[in-house]
Short mmCIF file of C-alpha atoms and ligand atoms in Angstrom, two decimals:
data_model
loop_
_atom_site.label_atom_id
_atom_site.label_comp_id
_atom_site.label_asym_id
_atom_site.label_seq_id
_atom_site.Cartn_x
_atom_site.Cartn_y
_atom_site.Cartn_z
CA MET A 753 7.18 22.80 23.18
CA PRO A 754 3.70 22.48 21.69
CA ILE A 755 1.59 19.49 22.69
CA ASN A 756 2.24 16.72 20.15
CA ASP A 757 -0.70 16.34 17.80
CA LEU A 758 -0.03 12.70 16.71
CA PHE A 759 -3.12 11.64 18.66
CA GLU A 760 -5.32 14.62 17.69
CA PRO A 761 -8.00 14.62 14.92
CA LEU A 762 -6.94 15.68 11.48
CA ARG A 763 -8.92 16.85 8.36
CA LEU A 764 -8.02 14.79 5.29
CA GLY A 765 -9.99 16.24 2.32
CA ASP A 766 -13.58 16.09 3.53
CA LEU A 767 -12.90 13.38 6.07
CA THR A 768 -12.08 13.91 9.74
CA LEU A 769 -9.67 11.30 11.01
CA ALA A 770 -9.52 10.59 14.79
CA ASN A 771 -5.69 10.84 14.81
CA ARG A 772 -2.63 10.83 12.60
CA VAL A 773 -1.81 7.20 13.19
CA VAL A 774 -2.34 5.07 9.99
CA MET A 775 -2.53 1.29 9.68
CA ALA A 776 -0.23 0.50 6.75
CA PRO A 777 -1.37 -1.93 3.97
CA LEU A 778 -0.46 -5.46 5.10
CA THR A 779 -0.69 -8.54 2.96
CA ARG A 780 -1.93 -11.40 5.22
CA SER A 781 -2.84 -14.09 2.62
CA ARG A 782 -5.98 -15.32 4.35
CA ALA A 783 -8.49 -14.58 1.54
CA GLN A 784 -10.35 -17.29 -0.43
CA PRO A 785 -8.64 -18.79 -3.50
CA ASP A 786 -11.10 -16.78 -5.66
CA ASN A 787 -9.82 -13.55 -4.09
CA THR A 788 -12.87 -13.04 -1.86
CA PRO A 789 -11.80 -11.60 1.54
CA SER A 790 -12.26 -13.95 4.44
CA GLU A 791 -14.89 -13.66 7.18
CA LEU A 792 -12.10 -13.40 9.69
CA ALA A 793 -11.01 -10.16 8.05
CA VAL A 794 -14.15 -8.46 9.49
CA ARG A 795 -12.94 -8.90 13.03
CA TYR A 796 -9.28 -8.21 12.14
CA TYR A 797 -10.00 -4.81 10.64
CA ALA A 798 -12.66 -3.82 13.17
CA GLN A 799 -10.18 -4.57 15.97
CA ARG A 800 -7.87 -1.94 14.37
CA ALA A 801 -10.58 0.76 13.79
CA SER A 802 -9.08 3.19 16.32
CA ALA A 803 -6.35 3.99 13.77
CA GLY A 804 -7.02 7.44 12.23
CA LEU A 805 -7.08 5.61 8.84
CA ILE A 806 -6.79 1.95 7.88
CA ILE A 807 -5.33 1.14 4.45
CA SER A 808 -6.42 -2.32 3.32
CA GLU A 809 -4.05 -5.10 2.46
CA ALA A 810 -3.03 -4.87 -1.24
CA THR A 811 -6.12 -5.82 -3.28
CA VAL A 812 -5.96 -7.02 -6.83
CA ILE A 813 -7.81 -5.11 -9.63
CA ALA A 814 -7.86 -8.13 -11.98
CA PRO A 815 -6.93 -11.83 -11.95
CA GLU A 816 -3.84 -10.91 -13.92
CA GLY A 817 -2.73 -8.74 -11.07
CA VAL A 818 -2.20 -11.70 -8.67
CA GLY A 819 1.28 -12.69 -7.59
CA TYR A 820 0.67 -14.21 -4.16
CA PRO A 821 -1.67 -16.88 -2.77
CA ASN A 822 -4.96 -15.94 -1.02
CA VAL A 823 -4.93 -12.20 -1.64
CA PRO A 824 -8.25 -10.30 -1.81
CA GLY A 825 -9.58 -8.64 -4.91
CA LEU A 826 -12.08 -5.94 -6.00
CA TYR A 827 -12.85 -7.17 -9.54
CA ASN A 828 -16.30 -8.76 -9.07
CA ASP A 829 -19.56 -8.41 -7.07
CA THR A 830 -18.71 -11.26 -4.69
CA HIS A 831 -15.60 -9.34 -3.61
CA VAL A 832 -17.69 -6.19 -3.12
CA GLN A 833 -20.17 -8.03 -0.89
CA ALA A 834 -17.48 -9.52 1.28
CA TRP A 835 -15.68 -6.14 1.63
CA GLN A 836 -19.04 -4.52 2.66
CA LEU A 837 -19.02 -6.57 5.85
CA ILE A 838 -15.53 -5.35 6.58
CA THR A 839 -16.09 -1.60 5.88
CA SER A 840 -19.39 -1.64 7.90
CA ALA A 841 -17.61 -3.19 10.90
CA VAL A 842 -14.83 -0.64 10.72
CA HIS A 843 -17.31 2.23 10.41
CA ALA A 844 -19.44 0.90 13.28
CA ALA A 845 -16.29 0.97 15.39
CA GLY A 846 -15.62 4.59 14.39
CA GLY A 847 -12.86 4.00 11.86
CA ARG A 848 -11.99 4.93 8.32
CA ILE A 849 -10.73 2.58 5.61
CA PHE A 850 -9.21 3.00 2.17
CA ALA A 851 -8.74 0.07 -0.28
CA GLN A 852 -5.28 -0.38 -1.74
CA LEU A 853 -5.47 -1.10 -5.50
CA TRP A 854 -2.86 -3.54 -6.71
CA HIS A 855 -1.46 -5.13 -9.86
CA VAL A 856 1.85 -7.02 -9.45
CA GLY A 857 3.01 -6.97 -13.11
CA ARG A 858 6.10 -9.15 -13.39
CA ILE A 859 6.07 -10.15 -9.67
CA SER A 860 4.00 -13.21 -10.50
CA LEU A 861 4.21 -16.72 -11.94
CA PRO A 862 2.18 -18.59 -14.62
CA ASP A 863 0.82 -20.52 -11.58
CA TYR A 864 -1.06 -17.36 -10.55
CA GLN A 865 -2.11 -16.22 -14.06
CA PRO A 866 -5.41 -17.11 -15.83
CA GLY A 867 -4.65 -19.99 -18.17
CA GLY A 868 -1.12 -20.32 -16.89
CA ALA A 869 0.00 -17.35 -19.06
CA LEU A 870 3.19 -15.47 -18.57
CA PRO A 871 2.99 -12.44 -16.29
CA ALA A 872 2.98 -9.15 -18.23
CA ALA A 873 5.19 -6.15 -17.41
CA PRO A 874 6.42 -2.91 -19.14
CA SER A 875 9.44 -4.81 -20.47
CA ALA A 876 10.66 -8.39 -20.75
CA ILE A 877 13.12 -8.08 -17.90
CA LEU A 878 13.44 -10.94 -15.45
CA PRO A 879 13.40 -9.82 -11.81
CA LYS A 880 16.01 -11.48 -9.65
CA GLY A 881 14.59 -13.58 -6.87
CA ASN A 882 11.66 -15.81 -6.10
CA ALA A 883 7.94 -15.56 -5.99
CA PHE A 884 6.19 -16.60 -2.78
CA THR A 885 4.11 -19.84 -2.96
CA TRP A 886 2.69 -22.13 -0.31
CA THR A 887 5.13 -24.78 -1.46
CA GLY A 888 8.10 -22.47 -1.01
CA PRO A 889 10.04 -19.93 -3.06
CA LYS A 890 9.80 -20.28 -6.81
CA PRO A 891 12.07 -18.37 -9.25
CA PHE A 892 10.38 -15.54 -11.16
CA VAL A 893 9.89 -16.08 -14.88
CA MET A 894 10.72 -13.78 -17.78
CA PRO A 895 7.62 -11.62 -18.15
CA ARG A 896 6.20 -10.63 -21.58
CA ALA A 897 6.19 -6.92 -22.46
CA LEU A 898 2.75 -5.42 -22.62
CA GLU A 899 1.49 -4.24 -26.00
CA VAL A 900 0.56 -0.49 -26.09
CA SER A 901 -2.91 -1.64 -27.06
CA GLU A 902 -3.35 -3.61 -23.82
CA ILE A 903 -2.65 -0.63 -21.51
CA PRO A 904 -6.02 1.14 -21.68
CA ASN A 905 -7.78 -1.99 -20.39
CA ILE A 906 -5.52 -2.20 -17.36
CA VAL A 907 -5.99 1.54 -16.63
CA ALA A 908 -9.74 0.84 -16.85
CA GLN A 909 -9.40 -2.05 -14.35
CA TYR A 910 -7.92 0.40 -11.81
CA ALA A 911 -10.92 2.69 -12.28
CA ALA A 912 -13.44 -0.17 -12.11
CA ALA A 913 -11.81 -1.43 -8.91
CA ALA A 914 -12.00 2.09 -7.43
CA THR A 915 -15.73 2.26 -8.26
CA ARG A 916 -16.25 -1.16 -6.66
CA ALA A 917 -14.32 0.03 -3.60
CA ILE A 918 -16.79 2.85 -3.05
CA GLN A 919 -19.70 0.48 -3.62
CA ALA A 920 -18.15 -1.80 -0.97
CA GLY A 921 -18.20 1.14 1.51
CA PHE A 922 -14.53 2.10 1.49
CA ASP A 923 -13.89 5.78 2.33
CA GLY A 924 -11.41 5.98 -0.50
CA VAL A 925 -8.67 4.18 -2.40
CA GLU A 926 -4.87 4.02 -2.39
CA ILE A 927 -3.21 3.42 -5.73
CA HIS A 928 -0.26 1.00 -5.04
CA GLY A 929 2.60 2.60 -6.94
CA ALA A 930 5.28 1.12 -4.61
CA ASN A 931 7.45 -1.90 -3.99
CA GLY A 932 8.27 -3.01 -7.48
CA TYR A 933 4.72 -3.86 -8.69
CA LEU A 934 3.23 -2.81 -12.09
CA ILE A 935 3.07 0.92 -11.60
CA ASP A 936 6.59 1.10 -10.11
CA GLN A 937 7.82 -1.13 -12.93
CA PHE A 938 6.76 1.54 -15.42
CA LEU A 939 8.28 4.34 -13.28
CA ARG A 940 11.83 3.01 -12.77
CA ASP A 941 14.28 2.48 -15.63
CA GLY A 942 15.69 -0.76 -14.17
CA SER A 943 12.34 -2.40 -15.18
CA ASN A 944 11.21 -0.16 -18.00
CA ARG A 945 13.18 -0.26 -21.23
CA ARG A 946 10.29 0.63 -23.54
CA THR A 947 10.95 2.77 -26.52
CA ASP A 948 7.31 3.91 -27.03
CA ALA A 949 5.35 6.64 -25.20
CA TYR A 950 5.55 4.61 -21.96
CA GLY A 951 9.33 4.37 -21.69
CA GLY A 952 12.54 6.33 -22.00
CA SER A 953 12.21 9.84 -20.55
CA ILE A 954 10.91 10.42 -17.09
CA GLU A 955 7.85 12.08 -18.63
CA ASN A 956 7.17 8.85 -20.58
CA ARG A 957 7.73 6.60 -17.60
CA LEU A 958 5.27 8.76 -15.64
CA ARG A 959 2.58 8.18 -18.24
CA PHE A 960 1.14 4.96 -16.87
CA LEU A 961 0.82 6.25 -13.35
CA THR A 962 -0.68 9.46 -14.66
CA GLU A 963 -3.26 7.60 -16.74
CA VAL A 964 -4.16 5.42 -13.71
CA VAL A 965 -4.55 8.42 -11.49
CA GLU A 966 -6.67 10.29 -14.00
CA ALA A 967 -8.92 7.28 -14.53
CA VAL A 968 -9.32 6.71 -10.81
CA VAL A 969 -10.06 10.39 -10.00
CA ALA A 970 -12.71 10.30 -12.77
CA ALA A 971 -14.35 7.42 -10.85
CA VAL A 972 -13.80 8.56 -7.29
CA PRO A 973 -13.39 12.14 -5.94
CA ALA A 974 -9.70 13.05 -5.93
CA HIS A 975 -9.77 13.91 -2.26
CA ARG A 976 -10.65 10.20 -1.59
CA VAL A 977 -7.63 8.98 -3.61
CA GLY A 978 -4.08 8.47 -2.25
CA VAL A 979 -0.95 7.20 -3.95
CA ARG A 980 1.81 5.07 -2.37
CA ILE A 981 5.42 5.12 -3.66
CA SER A 982 8.77 3.66 -2.47
CA PRO A 983 11.49 5.77 -4.22
CA SER A 984 14.55 4.34 -2.47
CA SER A 985 13.47 0.74 -2.11
CA PRO A 986 15.25 -2.06 -3.98
CA VAL A 987 12.55 -4.55 -3.00
CA ASN A 988 11.49 -6.85 -5.86
CA ASP A 989 14.67 -6.09 -7.79
CA MET A 990 13.97 -2.48 -8.41
CA SER A 991 16.52 0.16 -9.44
CA ASP A 992 16.63 3.54 -11.21
CA SER A 993 19.41 5.67 -12.68
CA ASP A 994 18.05 8.83 -11.04
CA PRO A 995 15.60 8.09 -8.21
CA GLN A 996 15.52 11.69 -6.85
CA GLY A 997 14.85 13.19 -10.32
CA LEU A 998 12.19 10.54 -11.10
CA PHE A 999 10.30 10.73 -7.81
CA ASP A 1000 10.53 14.52 -7.55
CA ALA A 1001 8.74 14.51 -10.93
CA VAL A 1002 6.18 11.99 -9.61
CA ALA A 1003 5.46 14.24 -6.55
CA SER A 1004 5.13 17.33 -8.70
CA ARG A 1005 2.87 15.55 -11.13
CA LEU A 1006 0.61 14.20 -8.33
CA ALA A 1007 0.37 17.75 -6.82
CA GLY A 1008 -2.07 18.80 -9.58
CA TYR A 1009 -5.04 16.58 -8.71
CA GLY A 1010 -6.04 17.55 -5.11
CA LEU A 1011 -5.39 13.99 -3.90
CA ALA A 1012 -6.05 12.81 -0.34
CA TYR A 1013 -2.39 12.08 0.37
CA LEU A 1014 0.97 10.87 -0.78
CA HIS A 1015 2.15 7.75 1.17
CA VAL A 1016 5.93 7.27 1.06
CA VAL A 1017 7.87 4.14 1.98
CA GLU A 1018 10.99 5.82 3.36
CA TRP A 1019 13.15 2.80 2.82
CA ALA A 1020 16.70 2.99 4.20
CA PRO A 1021 19.32 0.22 4.22
CA THR A 1022 19.40 0.13 8.04
CA GLU A 1023 17.46 1.83 10.71
CA VAL A 1024 20.42 4.06 11.71
CA ALA A 1025 21.83 4.89 8.34
CA PRO A 1026 20.45 8.14 6.96
CA PRO A 1027 18.64 7.38 3.70
CA ASP A 1028 20.39 8.44 0.54
CA PHE A 1029 17.24 10.24 -0.58
CA ASP A 1030 15.52 13.58 0.17
CA PHE A 1031 11.98 12.65 1.12
CA GLN A 1032 11.15 16.18 2.23
CA SER A 1033 11.64 17.26 -1.39
CA LEU A 1034 8.73 14.97 -2.26
CA ARG A 1035 6.59 16.47 0.51
CA ARG A 1036 7.26 20.02 -0.58
CA ARG A 1037 6.53 19.27 -4.24
CA PHE A 1038 3.36 17.33 -3.50
CA GLY A 1039 2.11 19.97 -1.11
CA GLY A 1040 -0.73 17.90 0.31
CA PRO A 1041 -0.92 15.42 3.27
CA TYR A 1042 2.15 13.23 3.45
CA ILE A 1043 2.07 9.84 5.13
CA ALA A 1044 5.51 8.56 6.17
CA ASN A 1045 6.20 4.84 6.47
CA GLY A 1046 9.28 2.80 7.29
CA GLN A 1047 10.19 1.36 10.72
CA TYR A 1048 8.64 4.24 12.61
CA ASP A 1049 8.22 3.65 16.35
CA ARG A 1050 6.62 5.88 18.96
CA LYS A 1051 9.65 8.12 19.42
CA ARG A 1052 10.21 8.66 15.69
CA ALA A 1053 6.56 9.26 15.03
CA LEU A 1054 6.31 11.91 17.72
CA LYS A 1055 9.47 13.52 16.41
CA ALA A 1056 8.20 13.54 12.90
CA ARG A 1057 5.25 15.64 14.08
CA GLU A 1058 7.39 17.84 16.29
CA ASP A 1059 9.74 18.53 13.39
CA ASP A 1060 6.81 18.53 10.93
CA THR A 1061 8.43 16.08 8.54
CA ALA A 1062 5.18 14.19 7.95
CA ASP A 1063 1.46 14.82 8.45
CA LEU A 1064 0.58 11.12 9.30
CA ILE A 1065 2.65 8.07 10.13
CA SER A 1066 1.76 4.59 9.00
CA PHE A 1067 2.73 1.48 10.99
CA GLY A 1068 2.88 -2.06 9.51
CA ARG A 1069 4.42 -4.62 11.73
CA LEU A 1070 3.31 -2.91 14.86
CA TYR A 1071 -0.29 -3.05 13.64
CA ILE A 1072 -0.09 -6.78 13.03
CA ALA A 1073 0.52 -7.35 16.69
CA ASN A 1074 -1.22 -4.38 18.33
CA PRO A 1075 -4.90 -3.87 17.43
CA ASP A 1076 -5.08 -1.03 19.95
CA LEU A 1077 -1.82 0.56 18.73
CA VAL A 1078 -3.19 4.13 19.16
CA THR A 1079 -3.95 3.52 22.83
CA ARG A 1080 -0.60 1.79 23.45
CA LEU A 1081 1.39 4.54 21.72
CA SER A 1082 -0.51 7.38 23.36
CA GLN A 1083 -0.02 5.80 26.83
CA ASP A 1084 3.54 4.70 26.08
CA ALA A 1085 2.39 1.19 27.03
CA PRO A 1086 4.23 -2.03 26.24
CA LEU A 1087 3.72 -3.48 22.72
CA ASN A 1088 2.93 -7.03 21.69
CA THR A 1089 5.66 -8.59 19.55
CA PRO A 1090 4.60 -9.67 16.00
CA ASP A 1091 5.09 -13.33 15.10
CA PRO A 1092 6.50 -13.67 11.56
CA ALA A 1093 5.37 -17.32 11.43
CA THR A 1094 1.72 -16.17 11.23
CA PHE A 1095 2.17 -13.14 8.96
CA TYR A 1096 0.95 -14.93 5.79
CA GLY A 1097 -1.84 -17.45 5.67
CA GLY A 1098 -3.33 -19.64 8.40
CA ASP A 1099 -6.31 -18.86 10.65
CA ALA A 1100 -7.22 -16.58 13.47
CA HIS A 1101 -3.99 -17.35 15.28
CA GLY A 1102 -1.61 -14.40 14.74
CA TYR A 1103 -4.41 -12.57 13.03
CA THR A 1104 -7.30 -11.75 15.42
CA ASP A 1105 -5.92 -13.08 18.68
CA TYR A 1106 -3.25 -10.45 19.61
CA PRO A 1107 -4.42 -9.10 23.00
CA PHE A 1108 -5.69 -5.66 23.72
CA LEU A 1109 -4.27 -3.71 26.76
CA SER A 1110 -7.80 -3.82 28.22
CA ASP A 1111 -8.03 -7.63 28.06
CA PRO A 1112 -7.96 -9.33 31.46
CA HIS A 1113 -4.51 -10.69 32.20
C1 LIG B 122 4.76 -8.63 1.51
C2 LIG B 122 4.26 -9.80 1.05
C3 LIG B 122 3.40 -9.87 0.02
C4 LIG B 122 3.03 -8.64 -0.59
C5 LIG B 122 3.96 -5.03 -0.85
C6 LIG B 122 1.87 -6.04 -1.26
O1 LIG B 122 5.18 -5.11 -0.68
C7 LIG B 122 3.09 -6.20 -0.75
C8 LIG B 122 3.57 -7.43 -0.12
C9 LIG B 122 4.39 -7.42 0.93
O2 LIG B 122 3.48 -3.87 -1.11
#
């Protein structure tokens, strides 16, 4: 059996990553109310710099893209300055970091929108479920359908945020096309009933993502741009009549740009049930580096490399609790247990105080 290369360096476009372990994007809701990242985030990300690549928590491209409290943004110079401290600290510690670019679409509330406006989405379809607020769950509202004439401005906001990300010292950007947010809302027909050029056929539903990708790769070199998708995930009340056909088309479309990677949330109903979706079909069609995500542990990550079903593996919950996850995985050392009570909001507790293996104990 060949030596497993999970912990070996990897070329990603023109970047050399120290290993194939990726810190997944993780919303932690500790930014300022004006979407400026917190000072604590400098330490938090620097602690995790031994990951081959860090992907930042989802970061809004515009005030209208907000759907959760205390999330960071990249839509003004104050945000850029605050992120610069974070990216410098990660680079000083030898790490690489991409910014995840986010717009929630209908997964919002008037409470989060400028002027208390209705959230906007591809179609006026009410998602089942509740928005997250500091005062508890609050039912989603019926969004308004975007006018075609509004779409170019949102596409431009993605590109402007990508430009700001590079100004802020990020090594690249990840376009958040997953988990039922705006781009995903355009892709899947459970949330897109448009009858114009942005709805109906798969080709039409791919249009918004395609325009975003083209605007972003015009602002940032394509090999510094990744895309995240979650083809099988029902999270945020998502559904589609033909997930495999749709996301096969997404992967084929994305193959044409020379992107840094495709990041796939391989959602399955339970850890043991085989997913009702062929993720390898996406990987073959895309042809470039594939990051697999979804309840991976050490054993499954090593196996993914042995079987060559993914190029990199991203870890979410494990990265919350284990800043030195690479060391722990490579040594098969015990892992700290993440504490859900401190996932969102609060202070350094549950954020920057998870112990390293090397800490005295
Ligand atoms: C959990 C809580 C808040 C946001 C995602 C950005 O699902 C998120 C998110 C997850 O991609």
